[in-house]
XYZ file of N, CA and C in Angstrom:
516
model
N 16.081 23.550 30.787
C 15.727 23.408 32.188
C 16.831 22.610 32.861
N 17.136 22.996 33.942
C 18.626 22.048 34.910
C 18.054 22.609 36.281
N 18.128 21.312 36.866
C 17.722 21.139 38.584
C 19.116 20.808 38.819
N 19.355 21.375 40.285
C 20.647 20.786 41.083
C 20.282 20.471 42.575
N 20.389 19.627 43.363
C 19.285 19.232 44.197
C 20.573 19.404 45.750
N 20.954 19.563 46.712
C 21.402 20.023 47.796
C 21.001 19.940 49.058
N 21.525 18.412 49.815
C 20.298 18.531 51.220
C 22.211 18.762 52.015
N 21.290 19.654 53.214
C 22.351 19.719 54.258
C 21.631 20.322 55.618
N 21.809 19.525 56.749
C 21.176 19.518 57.967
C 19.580 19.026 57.598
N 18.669 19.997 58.135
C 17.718 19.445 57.786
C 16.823 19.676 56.317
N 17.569 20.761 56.178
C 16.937 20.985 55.017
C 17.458 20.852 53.444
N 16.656 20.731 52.643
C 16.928 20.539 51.125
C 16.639 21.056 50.226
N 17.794 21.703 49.509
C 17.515 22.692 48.751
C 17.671 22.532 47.517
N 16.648 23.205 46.001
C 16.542 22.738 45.267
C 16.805 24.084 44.378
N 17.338 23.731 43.291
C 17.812 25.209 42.575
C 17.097 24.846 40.925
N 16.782 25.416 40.138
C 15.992 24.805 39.183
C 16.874 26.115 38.512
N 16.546 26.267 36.608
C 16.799 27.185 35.933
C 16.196 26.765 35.053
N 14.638 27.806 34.767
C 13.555 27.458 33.559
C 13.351 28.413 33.276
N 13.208 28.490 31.743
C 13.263 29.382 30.822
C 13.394 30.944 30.681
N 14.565 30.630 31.578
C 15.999 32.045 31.926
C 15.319 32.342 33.421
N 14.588 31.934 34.645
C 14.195 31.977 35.792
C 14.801 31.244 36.720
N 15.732 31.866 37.760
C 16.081 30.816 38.616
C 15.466 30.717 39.823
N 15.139 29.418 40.294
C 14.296 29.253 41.402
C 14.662 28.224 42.770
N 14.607 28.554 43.370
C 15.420 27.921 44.649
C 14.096 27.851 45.806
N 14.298 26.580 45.768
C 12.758 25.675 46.879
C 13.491 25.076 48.050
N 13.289 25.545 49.358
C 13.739 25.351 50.243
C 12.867 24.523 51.049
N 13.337 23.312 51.289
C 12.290 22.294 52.184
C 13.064 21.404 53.566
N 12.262 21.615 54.254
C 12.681 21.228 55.360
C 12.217 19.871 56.153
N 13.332 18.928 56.467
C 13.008 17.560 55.884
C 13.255 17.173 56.875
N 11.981 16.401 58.007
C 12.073 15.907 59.249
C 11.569 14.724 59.157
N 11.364 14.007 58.181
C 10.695 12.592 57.811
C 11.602 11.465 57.645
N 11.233 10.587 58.653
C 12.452 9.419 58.632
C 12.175 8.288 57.517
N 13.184 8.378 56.642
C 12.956 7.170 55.671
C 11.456 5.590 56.099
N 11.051 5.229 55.036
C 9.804 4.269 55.640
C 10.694 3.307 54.861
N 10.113 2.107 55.771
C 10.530 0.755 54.642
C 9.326 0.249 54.358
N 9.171 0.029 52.619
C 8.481 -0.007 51.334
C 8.285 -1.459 51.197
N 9.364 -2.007 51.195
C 9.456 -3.688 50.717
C 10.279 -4.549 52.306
N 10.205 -5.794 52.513
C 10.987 -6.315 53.480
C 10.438 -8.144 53.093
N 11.533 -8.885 52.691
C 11.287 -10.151 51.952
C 12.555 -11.039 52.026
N 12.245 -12.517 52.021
C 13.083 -12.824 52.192
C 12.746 -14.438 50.898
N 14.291 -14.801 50.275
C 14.226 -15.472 49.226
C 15.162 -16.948 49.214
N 14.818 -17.995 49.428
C 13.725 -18.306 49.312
C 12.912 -18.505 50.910
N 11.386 -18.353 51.197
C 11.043 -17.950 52.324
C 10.363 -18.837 52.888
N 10.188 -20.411 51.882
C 10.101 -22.085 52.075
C 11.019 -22.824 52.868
N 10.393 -23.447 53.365
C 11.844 -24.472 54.154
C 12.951 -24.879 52.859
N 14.220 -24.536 53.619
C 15.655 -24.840 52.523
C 16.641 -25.885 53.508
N 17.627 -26.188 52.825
C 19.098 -26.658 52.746
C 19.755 -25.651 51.924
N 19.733 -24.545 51.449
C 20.000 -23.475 51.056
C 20.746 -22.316 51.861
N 20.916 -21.125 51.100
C 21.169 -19.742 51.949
C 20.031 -19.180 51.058
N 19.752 -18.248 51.962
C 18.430 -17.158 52.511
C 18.577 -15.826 51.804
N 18.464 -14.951 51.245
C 18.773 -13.831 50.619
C 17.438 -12.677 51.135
N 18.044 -12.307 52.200
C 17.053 -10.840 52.734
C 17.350 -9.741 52.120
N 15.815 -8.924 51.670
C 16.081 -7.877 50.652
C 15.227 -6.757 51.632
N 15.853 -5.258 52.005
C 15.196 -4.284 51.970
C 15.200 -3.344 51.327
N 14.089 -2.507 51.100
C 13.600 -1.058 50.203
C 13.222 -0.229 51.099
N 13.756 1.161 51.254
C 12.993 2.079 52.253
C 12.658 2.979 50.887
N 12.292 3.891 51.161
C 11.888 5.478 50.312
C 11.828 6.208 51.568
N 12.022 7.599 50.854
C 11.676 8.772 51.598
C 11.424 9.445 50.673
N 11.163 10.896 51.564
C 10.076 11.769 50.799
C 11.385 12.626 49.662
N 12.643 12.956 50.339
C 13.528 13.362 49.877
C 14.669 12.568 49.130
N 14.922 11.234 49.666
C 15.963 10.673 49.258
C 16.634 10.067 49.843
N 16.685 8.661 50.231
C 17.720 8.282 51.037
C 18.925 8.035 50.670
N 19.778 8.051 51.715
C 21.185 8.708 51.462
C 21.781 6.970 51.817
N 21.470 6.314 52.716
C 22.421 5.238 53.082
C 21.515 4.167 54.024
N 21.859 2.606 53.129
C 21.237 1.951 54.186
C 21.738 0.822 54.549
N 21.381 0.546 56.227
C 22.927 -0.655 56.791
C 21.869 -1.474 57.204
N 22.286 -2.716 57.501
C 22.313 -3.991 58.245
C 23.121 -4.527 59.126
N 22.312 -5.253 59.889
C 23.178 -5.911 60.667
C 22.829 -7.503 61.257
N 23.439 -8.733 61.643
C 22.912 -10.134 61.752
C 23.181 -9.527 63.094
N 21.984 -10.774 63.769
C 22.353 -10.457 65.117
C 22.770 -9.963 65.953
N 22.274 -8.519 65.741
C 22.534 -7.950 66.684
C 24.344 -7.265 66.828
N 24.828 -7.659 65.971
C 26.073 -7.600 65.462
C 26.743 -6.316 64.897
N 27.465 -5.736 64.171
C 27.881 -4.422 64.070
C 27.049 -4.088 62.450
N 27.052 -3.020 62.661
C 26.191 -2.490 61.436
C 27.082 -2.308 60.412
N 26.529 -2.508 58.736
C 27.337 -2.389 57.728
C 26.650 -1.823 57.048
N 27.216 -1.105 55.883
C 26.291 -0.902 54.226
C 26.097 -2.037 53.802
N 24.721 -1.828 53.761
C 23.583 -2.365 52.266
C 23.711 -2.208 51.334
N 23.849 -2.904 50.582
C 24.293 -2.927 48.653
C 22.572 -3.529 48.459
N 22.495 -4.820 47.921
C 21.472 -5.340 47.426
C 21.017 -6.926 48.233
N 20.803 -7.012 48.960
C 20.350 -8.400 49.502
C 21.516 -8.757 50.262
N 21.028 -9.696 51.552
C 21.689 -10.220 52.814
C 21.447 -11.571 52.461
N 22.790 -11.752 52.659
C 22.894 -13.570 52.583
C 23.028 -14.022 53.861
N 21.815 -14.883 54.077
C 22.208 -15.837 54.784
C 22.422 -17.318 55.303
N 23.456 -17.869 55.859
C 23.776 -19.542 55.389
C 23.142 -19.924 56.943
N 22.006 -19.476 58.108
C 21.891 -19.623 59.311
C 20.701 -19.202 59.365
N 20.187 -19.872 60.412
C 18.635 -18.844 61.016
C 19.485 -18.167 61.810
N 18.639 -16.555 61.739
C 19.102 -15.678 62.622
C 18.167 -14.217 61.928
N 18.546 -13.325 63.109
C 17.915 -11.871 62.558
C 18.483 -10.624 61.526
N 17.926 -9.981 61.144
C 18.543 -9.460 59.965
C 17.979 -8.247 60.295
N 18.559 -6.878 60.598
C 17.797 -5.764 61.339
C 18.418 -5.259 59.736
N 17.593 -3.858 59.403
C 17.973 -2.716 58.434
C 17.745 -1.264 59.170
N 18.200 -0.371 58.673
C 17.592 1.118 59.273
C 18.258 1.769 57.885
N 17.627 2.782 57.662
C 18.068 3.866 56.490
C 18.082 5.265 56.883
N 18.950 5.612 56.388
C 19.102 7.771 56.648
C 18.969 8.082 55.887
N 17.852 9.679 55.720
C 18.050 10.017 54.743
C 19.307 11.514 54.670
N 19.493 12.083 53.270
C 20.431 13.354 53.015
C 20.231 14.488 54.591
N 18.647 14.448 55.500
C 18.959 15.474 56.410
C 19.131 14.562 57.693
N 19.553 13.462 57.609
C 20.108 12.448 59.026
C 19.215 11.955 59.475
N 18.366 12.104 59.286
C 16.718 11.802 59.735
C 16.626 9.972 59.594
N 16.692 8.854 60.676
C 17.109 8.012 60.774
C 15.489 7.228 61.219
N 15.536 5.978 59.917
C 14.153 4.961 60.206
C 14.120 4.451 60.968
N 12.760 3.535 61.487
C 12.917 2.973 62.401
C 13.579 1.681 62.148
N 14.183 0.684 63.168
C 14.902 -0.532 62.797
C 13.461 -1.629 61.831
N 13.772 -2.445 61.438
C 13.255 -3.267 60.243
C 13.774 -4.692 60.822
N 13.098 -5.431 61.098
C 13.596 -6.821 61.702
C 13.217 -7.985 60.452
N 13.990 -8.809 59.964
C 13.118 -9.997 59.307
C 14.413 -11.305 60.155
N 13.527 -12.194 60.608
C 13.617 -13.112 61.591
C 13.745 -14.476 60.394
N 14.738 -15.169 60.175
C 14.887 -16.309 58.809
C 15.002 -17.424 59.955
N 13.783 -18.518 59.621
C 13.532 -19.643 60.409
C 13.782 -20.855 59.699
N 13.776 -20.734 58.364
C 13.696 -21.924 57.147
C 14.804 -22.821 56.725
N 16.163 -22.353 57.233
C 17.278 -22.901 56.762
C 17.646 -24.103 57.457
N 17.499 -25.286 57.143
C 18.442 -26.606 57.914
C 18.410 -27.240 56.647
N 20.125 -27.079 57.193
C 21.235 -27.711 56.583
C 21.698 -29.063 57.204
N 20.762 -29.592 58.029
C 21.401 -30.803 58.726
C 20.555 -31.461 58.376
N 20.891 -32.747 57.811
C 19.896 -34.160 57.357
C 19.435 -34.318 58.804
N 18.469 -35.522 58.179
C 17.705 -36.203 59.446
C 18.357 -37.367 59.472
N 18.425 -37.817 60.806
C 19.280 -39.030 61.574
C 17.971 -40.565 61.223
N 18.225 -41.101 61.363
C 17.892 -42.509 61.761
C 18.353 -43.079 63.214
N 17.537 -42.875 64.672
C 17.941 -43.195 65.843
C 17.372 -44.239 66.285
N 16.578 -45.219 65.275
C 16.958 -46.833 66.244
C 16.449 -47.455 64.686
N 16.398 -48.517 65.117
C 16.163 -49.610 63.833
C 15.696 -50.726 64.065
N 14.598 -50.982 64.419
C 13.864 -52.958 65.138
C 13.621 -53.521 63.957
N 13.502 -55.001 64.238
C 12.654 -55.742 63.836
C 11.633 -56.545 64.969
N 10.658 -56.726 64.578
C 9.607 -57.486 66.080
C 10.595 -59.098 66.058
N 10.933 -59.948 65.360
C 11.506 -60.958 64.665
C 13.273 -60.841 64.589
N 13.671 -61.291 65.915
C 15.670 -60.996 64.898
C 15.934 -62.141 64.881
N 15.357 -63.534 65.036
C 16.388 -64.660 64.465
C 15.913 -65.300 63.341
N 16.490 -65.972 63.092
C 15.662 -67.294 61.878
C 14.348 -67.700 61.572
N 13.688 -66.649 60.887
C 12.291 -67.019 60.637
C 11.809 -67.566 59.232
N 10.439 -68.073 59.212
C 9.902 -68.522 58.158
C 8.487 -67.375 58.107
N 8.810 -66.446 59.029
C 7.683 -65.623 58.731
C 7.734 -64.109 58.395
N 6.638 -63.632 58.370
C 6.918 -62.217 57.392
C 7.675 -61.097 58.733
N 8.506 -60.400 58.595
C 9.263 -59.355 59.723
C 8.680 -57.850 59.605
N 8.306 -57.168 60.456
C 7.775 -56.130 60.779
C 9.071 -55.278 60.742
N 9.801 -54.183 60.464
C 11.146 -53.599 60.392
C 10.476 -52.276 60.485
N 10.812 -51.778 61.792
C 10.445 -50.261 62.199
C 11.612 -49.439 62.608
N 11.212 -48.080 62.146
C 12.367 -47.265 61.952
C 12.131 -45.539 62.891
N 12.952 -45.499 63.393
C 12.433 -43.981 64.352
C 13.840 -42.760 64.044
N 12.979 -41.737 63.206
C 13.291 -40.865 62.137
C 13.773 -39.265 63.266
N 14.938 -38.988 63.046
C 14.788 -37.655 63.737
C 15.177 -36.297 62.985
N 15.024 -34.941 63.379
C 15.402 -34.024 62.777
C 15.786 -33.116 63.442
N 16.465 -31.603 63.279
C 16.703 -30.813 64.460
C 15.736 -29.622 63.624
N 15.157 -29.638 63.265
C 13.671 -28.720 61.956
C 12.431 -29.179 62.377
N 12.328 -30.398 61.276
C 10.662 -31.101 60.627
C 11.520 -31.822 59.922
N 10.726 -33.028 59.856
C 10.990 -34.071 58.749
C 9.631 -33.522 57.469
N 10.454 -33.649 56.337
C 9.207 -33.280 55.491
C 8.598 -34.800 55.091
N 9.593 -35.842 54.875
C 8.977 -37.244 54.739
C 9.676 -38.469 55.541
N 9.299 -39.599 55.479
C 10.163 -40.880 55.496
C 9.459 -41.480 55.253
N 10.646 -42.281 53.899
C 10.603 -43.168 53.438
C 10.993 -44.684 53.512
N 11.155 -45.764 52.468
C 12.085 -46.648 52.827
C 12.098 -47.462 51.588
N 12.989 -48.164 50.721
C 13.184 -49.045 50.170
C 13.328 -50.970 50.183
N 12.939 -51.751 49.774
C 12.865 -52.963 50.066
C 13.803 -53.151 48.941
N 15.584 -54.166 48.805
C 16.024 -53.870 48.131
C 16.361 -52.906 47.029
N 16.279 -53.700 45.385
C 16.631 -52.345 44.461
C 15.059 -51.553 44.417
N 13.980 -51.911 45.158
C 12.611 -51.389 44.802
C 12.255 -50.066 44.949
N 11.237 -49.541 44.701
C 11.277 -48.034 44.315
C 10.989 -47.697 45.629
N 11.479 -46.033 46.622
C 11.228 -45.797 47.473
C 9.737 -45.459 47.732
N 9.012 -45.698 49.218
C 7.645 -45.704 49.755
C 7.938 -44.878 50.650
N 6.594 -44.630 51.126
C 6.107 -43.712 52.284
C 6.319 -44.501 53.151
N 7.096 -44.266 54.681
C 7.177 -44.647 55.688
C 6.252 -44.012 56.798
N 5.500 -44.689 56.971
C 4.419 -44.459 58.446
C 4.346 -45.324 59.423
N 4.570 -46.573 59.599
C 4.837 -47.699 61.109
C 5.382 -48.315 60.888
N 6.054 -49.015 59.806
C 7.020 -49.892 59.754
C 6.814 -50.627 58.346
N 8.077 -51.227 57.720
C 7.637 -52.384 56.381
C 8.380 -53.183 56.799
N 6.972 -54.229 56.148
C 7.057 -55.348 56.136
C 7.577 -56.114 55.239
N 8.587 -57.103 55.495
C 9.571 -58.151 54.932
C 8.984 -59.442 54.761
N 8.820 -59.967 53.399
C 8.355 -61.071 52.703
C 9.403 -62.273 52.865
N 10.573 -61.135 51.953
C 11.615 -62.562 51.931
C 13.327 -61.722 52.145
N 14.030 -62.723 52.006
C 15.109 -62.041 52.630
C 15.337 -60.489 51.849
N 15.953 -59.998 52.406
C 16.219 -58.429 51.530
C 17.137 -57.398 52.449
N 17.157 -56.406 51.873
C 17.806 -55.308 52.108
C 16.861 -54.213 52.652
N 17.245 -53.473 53.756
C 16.067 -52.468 54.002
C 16.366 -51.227 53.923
């Protein structure tokens, strides 16, 4: 048995040879590739790059599939879109009779790569005291902060929520 398979315009033609019978199936292929899978890795808040993956199928076969960032010029698709940015990630696929999917959007929101700032630093107390100091801290991000913390000298880091408090002299 040997199949030889042949798409051109719209249609696709299939030639088979079974057991000394040759047979030729003519199909006519107006179905625009679907996309199957659309994911993105990792899809948690990062300091990372982003790896967008699409899968289309069709009924016949797809022939070729591009991407493009923002809106930007379209390329071939190999296996996954890297990306080091939030931004959009469009796909479309053709199949063998030109028959073209619809666009595929995945939108990557998760990536900051920029630490969080520290934009002021008090104490209620700034001169010479014999008493305990309140040391408050105002935390920024251009994301989410996922925590803040703070250390009292070499001591193990804590949860920061209104401020720590200073016993004796130290490091903050």
């Amino acid at each position: 048995s040997m199949t030889e398979l042949l798409n051109a315009n719209s249609f696709s033609y299939q030639l088979s040879l079974t057991d000394g019978t040759l047979f030729l199936d003519i199909v006519l292929d107006t179905e625009a590739p679907l996309l199957s899978f659309l994911a993105a890795s990792p899809a948690e808040a990062t300091n990372q790059d982003v790896t967008v993956t699409a899968i289309f199928t069709d009924n016949v076969g797809v022939a070729s599939t591009q991407y493009r960032i923002d809106s930007g010029a379209w390329q071939d698709y190999e296996d996954g879109v890297v990306m080091t940015a939030n931004g959009t990630v469009d796909f479309q696929a053709t199949d063998a009779a030109g028959n073209v999917s619809d666009i595929a959007s995945y939108i990557v929101t998760n990536i900051d790569k920029t630490a969080p700032t520290i934009t002021d630093i008090g104490a209620d107390i700034t001169t010479p005291t014999n008493s305990d100091v309140l040391v408050t801290a105002t935390f920024a991000d251009d994301v989410a902060l996922a925590s803040q913390e703070f250390k009292i000298g070499d001591g193990e880091w804590t949860a920061y929520t209104s401020g720590a408090g200073v016993t004796s002299k130290a490091t903050l």
